[in-house]
Coordinates of C-alpha atoms in Angstrom, one line a residue:
X1 CA 3.6 113.3 -10.8
X2 CA 5.0 110.8 -13.6
X3 CA 4.0 109.7 -16.5
X4 CA 3.0 105.8 -16.6
X5 CA 4.6 106.2 -19.6
X6 CA 7.8 107.4 -18.4
X7 CA 7.7 104.7 -15.8
X8 CA 6.9 102.2 -18.6
X9 CA 9.7 103.2 -20.5
X10 CA 12.3 103.6 -17.5
X11 CA 11.9 100.0 -16.9
X12 CA 12.4 98.5 -20.1
X13 CA 15.7 100.1 -20.2
X14 CA 16.6 98.6 -16.3
X15 CA 14.2 96.0 -15.6
X16 CA 15.7 93.0 -18.0
X17 CA 12.7 90.7 -16.0
X18 CA 10.7 93.2 -16.9
X19 CA 11.5 93.9 -20.1
X20 CA 11.3 90.4 -21.5
X21 CA 7.7 89.4 -19.9
X22 CA 6.0 93.1 -21.7
X23 CA 7.6 94.1 -24.6
X24 CA 6.1 91.7 -26.5
X25 CA 2.9 93.2 -25.3
X26 CA 3.4 96.9 -26.3
X27 CA 2.4 98.5 -29.1
X28 CA 3.8 101.5 -30.4
X29 CA -0.2 103.5 -30.6
X30 CA -0.5 102.2 -27.3
X31 CA 1.6 105.9 -26.3
X32 CA -0.2 109.4 -26.7
X33 CA 3.1 111.7 -27.7
X34 CA 5.0 110.9 -31.1
X35 CA 7.9 111.4 -29.2
X36 CA 7.3 108.3 -26.4
X37 CA 6.0 106.5 -29.7
X38 CA 9.8 107.2 -30.8
X39 CA 12.0 106.3 -27.6
X40 CA 9.7 102.2 -27.6
X41 CA 10.2 101.8 -31.3
X42 CA 14.0 102.3 -30.8
X43 CA 14.1 100.9 -27.3
X44 CA 11.8 97.9 -28.9
X45 CA 14.0 97.4 -31.9
X46 CA 17.4 97.2 -29.9
X47 CA 16.1 94.9 -28.2
X48 CA 14.4 93.0 -30.4
X49 CA 18.3 93.0 -32.7
X50 CA 20.5 92.7 -30.2
X51 CA 18.6 90.6 -27.7
X52 CA 19.4 93.0 -24.6
X53 CA 18.9 96.0 -22.9
X54 CA 19.3 99.2 -23.8
X55 CA 21.0 101.9 -22.4
X56 CA 20.1 106.1 -22.4
X57 CA 23.3 106.2 -24.6
X58 CA 22.2 104.3 -27.4
X59 CA 18.9 105.1 -27.4
X60 CA 20.4 108.7 -28.0
X61 CA 22.6 108.1 -31.0
X62 CA 19.8 106.5 -32.5
X63 CA 17.4 109.0 -32.0
X64 CA 19.9 111.8 -33.8
X65 CA 20.6 109.0 -36.9
X66 CA 16.7 109.1 -37.1
X67 CA 15.6 110.9 -40.4
X68 CA 12.4 111.0 -40.3
X69 CA 12.1 113.3 -37.2
X70 CA 13.2 117.5 -37.3
X71 CA 15.9 118.7 -35.0
X72 CA 12.8 120.0 -32.4
X73 CA 11.3 115.8 -32.3
X74 CA 14.5 114.9 -31.8
X75 CA 15.2 117.4 -28.4
X76 CA 12.1 116.4 -26.9
X77 CA 13.2 112.6 -27.0
X78 CA 16.3 113.1 -25.5
X79 CA 14.5 115.2 -23.4
X80 CA 12.4 112.2 -22.5
X81 CA 15.9 109.5 -22.5
X82 CA 17.8 111.6 -20.1
X83 CA 15.2 111.7 -17.3
X84 CA 14.6 107.8 -17.8
X85 CA 16.2 107.2 -14.1
X86 CA 16.5 103.6 -13.0
X87 CA 14.4 103.7 -9.9
X88 CA 13.3 100.9 -7.8
X89 CA 9.7 99.7 -8.4
X90 CA 7.6 96.9 -7.1
X91 CA 7.9 94.3 -9.8
X92 CA 4.3 92.9 -9.6
X93 CA 3.0 96.6 -9.6
X94 CA 4.8 97.3 -12.9
X95 CA 4.0 94.6 -14.3
X96 CA -0.2 94.5 -13.4
X97 CA -0.4 98.3 -13.7
X98 CA 0.9 98.2 -17.6
X99 CA -1.0 96.0 -18.2
X100 CA -4.1 97.7 -17.6
X101 CA -3.2 100.7 -19.1
X102 CA -2.1 98.5 -22.3
X103 CA -5.9 97.2 -21.9
X104 CA -7.0 101.0 -21.4
X105 CA -5.2 101.8 -24.6
X106 CA -6.5 99.5 -26.8
X107 CA -10.5 99.9 -25.3
X108 CA -9.9 103.5 -26.5
X109 CA -7.9 103.0 -29.7
X110 CA -11.1 100.3 -31.0
X111 CA -13.7 102.7 -29.6
X112 CA -11.2 105.5 -31.9
X113 CA -11.1 103.5 -35.2
X114 CA -15.5 102.1 -34.7
X115 CA -16.0 106.0 -34.8
X116 CA -14.0 106.0 -37.8
X117 CA -15.9 103.2 -39.4
X118 CA -19.5 104.1 -38.4
X119 CA -18.2 107.1 -40.1
X120 CA -17.3 105.9 -43.1
X121 CA -14.4 107.6 -43.2
X122 CA -11.7 104.1 -43.4
X123 CA -12.4 102.9 -46.6
X124 CA -11.0 99.6 -45.7
X125 CA -13.7 98.4 -43.3
X126 CA -17.0 98.5 -43.1
X127 CA -19.2 98.3 -40.1
X128 CA -19.2 94.9 -39.7
X129 CA -15.8 95.2 -38.5
X130 CA -16.7 96.9 -35.2
X131 CA -17.7 94.2 -33.4
X132 CA -14.1 91.8 -33.0
X133 CA -12.6 95.5 -33.5
X134 CA -13.9 95.9 -29.8
X135 CA -13.8 92.0 -29.0
X136 CA -9.9 91.9 -29.8
X137 CA -9.3 95.6 -27.8
X138 CA -11.4 93.6 -24.6
X139 CA -9.0 91.2 -24.5
X140 CA -5.9 92.5 -24.5
X141 CA -3.5 90.7 -21.5
X142 CA -0.2 89.6 -20.8
X143 CA 0.1 85.8 -21.8
X144 CA 3.2 85.0 -19.0
X145 CA 2.9 81.2 -19.8
X146 CA 6.0 80.3 -22.4
X147 CA 5.3 76.1 -22.3
X148 CA 5.1 73.3 -19.9
X149 CA 8.1 72.4 -18.1
X150 CA 8.1 68.6 -18.2
X151 CA 9.7 68.3 -14.5
X152 CA 8.1 71.6 -12.9
X153 CA 4.4 71.1 -14.1
X154 CA 4.1 67.7 -12.9
X155 CA 1.6 68.4 -10.8
X156 CA -0.7 70.1 -13.5
X157 CA -0.4 67.2 -16.1
X158 CA -1.1 64.8 -13.3
X159 CA -4.6 66.9 -12.7
X160 CA -5.1 66.8 -16.5
X161 CA -4.7 63.0 -16.8
X162 CA -7.6 62.8 -14.3
X163 CA -10.1 65.5 -15.3
X164 CA -13.1 65.1 -16.7
X165 CA -13.5 66.2 -20.4
X166 CA -16.8 68.3 -20.7
X167 CA -18.5 66.3 -23.6
X168 CA -21.6 67.3 -25.5
X169 CA -23.9 63.2 -25.5
X170 CA -25.7 62.2 -28.2
X171 CA -28.8 60.7 -28.0
X172 CA -27.1 57.9 -29.7
X173 CA -25.8 55.2 -27.8
X174 CA -22.9 53.7 -29.7
X175 CA -22.2 57.3 -31.3
X176 CA -21.5 57.9 -27.3
X177 CA -19.4 54.3 -27.4
X178 CA -17.5 55.4 -30.2
X179 CA -16.8 59.0 -29.7
X180 CA -16.2 57.7 -25.2
X181 CA -18.7 59.9 -24.5
X182 CA -19.5 62.7 -26.6
X183 CA -17.8 65.5 -28.4
X184 CA -15.1 67.2 -27.0
X185 CA -15.0 71.0 -27.4
X186 CA -12.2 72.4 -29.3
X187 CA -12.9 70.2 -32.2
X188 CA -14.0 69.6 -35.8
X189 CA -16.3 66.4 -36.5
X190 CA -17.3 65.2 -39.7
X191 CA -20.2 62.6 -40.7
X192 CA -18.8 61.4 -43.9
X193 CA -22.1 60.4 -46.8
X194 CA -22.4 60.0 -50.2
X195 CA -24.7 61.7 -52.0
X196 CA -28.7 61.8 -50.8
X197 CA -27.8 59.4 -47.7
X198 CA -29.0 61.9 -45.4
X199 CA -26.2 64.0 -44.0
X200 CA -28.4 67.2 -43.2
X201 CA -31.1 65.0 -41.4
X202 CA -28.4 63.5 -39.5
X203 CA -27.3 66.7 -37.8
X204 CA -30.5 67.9 -37.4
X205 CA -30.9 65.6 -35.3
X206 CA -28.1 65.6 -33.3
X207 CA -29.1 69.4 -33.4
X208 CA -32.1 68.8 -31.6
X209 CA -30.6 66.2 -29.1
X210 CA -28.3 68.9 -27.9
X211 CA -31.1 71.4 -27.6
X212 CA -32.9 69.8 -25.2
X213 CA -29.7 69.2 -23.2
X214 CA -30.2 72.2 -22.2
X215 CA -27.7 73.9 -24.4
X216 CA -26.8 76.8 -26.7
X217 CA -26.8 75.4 -30.8
X218 CA -25.7 77.6 -33.5
X219 CA -26.6 76.0 -37.1
X220 CA -25.2 77.6 -40.1
X221 CA -27.0 76.6 -43.6
X222 CA -25.7 77.1 -46.8
X223 CA -27.5 74.1 -48.9
X224 CA -31.0 74.8 -47.6
X225 CA -33.2 77.9 -46.6
X226 CA -32.6 78.7 -42.5
X227 CA -37.2 77.8 -42.9
X228 CA -36.7 74.4 -44.0
X229 CA -33.5 73.2 -41.6
X230 CA -36.5 74.7 -38.7
X231 CA -39.0 72.2 -40.2
X232 CA -36.3 69.1 -40.1
X233 CA -35.5 69.7 -36.6
X234 CA -39.6 71.2 -36.0
X235 CA -39.8 67.4 -37.2
X236 CA -37.5 65.9 -34.7
X237 CA -38.6 68.0 -31.5
X238 CA -42.8 67.7 -32.0
X239 CA -42.5 64.5 -33.4
X240 CA -44.4 65.1 -36.4
X241 CA -44.1 63.4 -39.5
X242 CA -42.2 66.2 -42.1
X243 CA -44.8 66.0 -44.1
X244 CA -47.2 66.5 -41.7
X245 CA -46.1 69.6 -40.4
X246 CA -47.2 72.3 -43.1
X247 CA -51.2 70.3 -42.0
X248 CA -51.1 71.0 -38.0
X249 CA -53.7 74.0 -36.7
X250 CA -51.6 76.9 -35.7
X251 CA -53.1 76.7 -31.7
X252 CA -51.5 72.9 -31.8
X253 CA -48.5 73.9 -33.3
X254 CA -47.8 76.7 -31.0
X255 CA -48.7 74.6 -28.3
X256 CA -46.5 71.4 -28.7
X257 CA -43.8 74.9 -29.8
X258 CA -44.4 76.3 -26.1
X259 CA -43.8 72.2 -24.3
X260 CA -41.1 72.4 -26.2
X261 CA -39.5 76.1 -25.1
X262 CA -40.4 75.3 -21.2
X263 CA -38.4 71.2 -21.1
X264 CA -34.8 73.4 -22.4
X265 CA -32.8 76.1 -20.8
X266 CA -31.4 76.0 -24.8
X267 CA -31.6 78.7 -27.8
X268 CA -31.3 77.6 -31.4
X269 CA -30.5 80.3 -33.4
X270 CA -30.1 78.8 -37.7
X271 CA -28.5 81.3 -40.3
X272 CA -28.4 80.9 -43.8
X273 CA -25.4 81.9 -46.1
X274 CA -25.7 81.3 -50.1
X275 CA -24.1 78.4 -51.2
X276 CA -20.1 79.2 -50.9
X277 CA -19.7 82.7 -50.0
X278 CA -18.8 82.0 -46.9
X279 CA -16.1 81.4 -45.0
X280 CA -15.0 81.1 -41.2
X281 CA -14.1 84.7 -40.8
X282 CA -18.0 85.2 -41.4
X283 CA -19.0 82.6 -38.6
X284 CA -16.3 84.3 -36.5
X285 CA -18.4 87.8 -37.1
X286 CA -21.3 86.8 -37.3
X287 CA -20.6 84.4 -33.2
X288 CA -19.5 88.0 -32.5
X289 CA -22.4 89.7 -33.2
X290 CA -24.5 87.5 -31.3
X291 CA -22.9 87.4 -28.5
X292 CA -23.4 91.4 -28.2
X293 CA -26.8 91.3 -29.7
X294 CA -28.7 88.6 -28.0
X295 CA -25.9 87.3 -25.5
X296 CA -26.2 84.0 -27.4
X297 CA -23.1 82.0 -27.1
X298 CA -23.2 78.4 -28.5
X299 CA -22.0 75.1 -27.1
X300 CA -22.2 73.8 -30.8
X301 CA -21.9 74.4 -33.5
X302 CA -23.5 73.0 -36.7
X303 CA -22.3 73.6 -40.2
X304 CA -24.4 72.5 -43.0
X305 CA -21.7 71.7 -45.1
X306 CA -18.1 71.9 -45.2
X307 CA -17.5 71.3 -49.1
X308 CA -20.6 74.4 -49.1
X309 CA -18.0 77.0 -47.3
X310 CA -15.7 79.0 -48.6
X311 CA -11.6 79.5 -47.9
X312 CA -10.4 82.9 -46.4
X313 CA -7.0 81.8 -47.7
X314 CA -8.2 80.9 -51.1
X315 CA -10.5 83.5 -52.4
X316 CA -12.5 82.8 -56.0
X317 CA -11.2 78.9 -55.4
X318 CA -9.2 79.6 -59.4
X319 CA -5.7 78.9 -58.4
X320 CA -5.8 75.3 -56.7
X321 CA -6.7 71.9 -56.1
X322 CA -10.1 70.7 -54.5
X323 CA -7.7 68.6 -52.3
X324 CA -6.1 71.5 -51.0
X325 CA -9.6 73.7 -51.0
X326 CA -11.2 71.5 -48.7
X327 CA -8.2 71.0 -46.4
X328 CA -8.0 74.9 -45.8
X329 CA -11.3 74.8 -45.2
X330 CA -11.4 72.1 -42.9
X331 CA -8.5 73.8 -41.1
X332 CA -10.0 77.4 -40.8
X333 CA -12.8 75.1 -39.3
X334 CA -11.1 73.5 -36.7
X335 CA -9.3 77.1 -36.3
X336 CA -13.0 78.4 -35.6
X337 CA -13.9 76.0 -33.2
X338 CA -10.6 76.0 -31.0
X339 CA -10.9 80.2 -30.7
X340 CA -14.7 79.9 -30.2
X341 CA -14.2 76.2 -28.0
X342 CA -16.5 74.7 -29.2
X343 CA -17.1 71.5 -30.9
X344 CA -18.2 71.4 -34.7
X345 CA -20.0 69.5 -36.8
X346 CA -20.5 69.4 -40.0
X347 CA -20.3 66.7 -43.2
X348 CA -18.3 66.4 -46.6
X349 CA -20.0 64.5 -49.6
X350 CA -17.9 61.2 -51.0
X351 CA -17.7 60.8 -54.4
X352 CA -20.6 58.6 -56.2
X353 CA -17.3 55.9 -56.9

């Protein structure tokens, strides 16, 4: 019985459509045998450089010219090349099978890497990297889209024009009016205000209203403690003056919170980071952890606030001006919104002038 790896290699040099569709998604490490990896590397290198299919003769010459393998390995590689005969295979079946093989290999390698990290054998990564490694492996797929064809794809374009975009509404009519119905997914939305105007109060108010809509809310704070943010949200939801919350009897406080819980299917998570210490990479890791540990996926993310986030691009903020630094943070948060497919709400502070 022929191994799937040999079938994949064989189609790379005999089926041009298959090769062009699949080769960008296949990695050398997916092949278990070093000899198969070497053959694939030569196929990928030739295809990338000359934009054409490699032949058995070309592969044989390139393998013999390699100086990183010994004579025994070269002979084994040539045996693999000689076995790559031109046999007809159903095109849809081989693409689908290769995709499943890539995903299975990616998951296996991710599990092995995660075990290595958990055992402390990887000096460059710690256990916080494991959720992202597994998530990336599970997401392996062949994206066949190469862009929108203006003439051929007019039907999907017409449907897009008439599709009602899902938005998260405000509880403020004027805000719904100026945003045409609320906040769409994959957007970064900034409240611009001066010092002490009430940026955090505004975001706590909006977070409270979204929670009451039955949606999941993630509130990330770098300015106040988690409990202070929760206190402001309590003031909104419980309809109690913020100065009087601490004076509520325990039984009354519990009753009010339980009533709010019964009104909504949503969940609110508040996460605190030290000022200027967390960037989009930390937030992405948090999303992965919440999905794994609490099965929580937010419908909207609040970040309090933009100016005191860190940038994953500029570490330490030592060699860049403040405009470029804040711009980088905004771009990274916008990228996170696209990746998580949610709206992100944050704020930025104007100068006194």
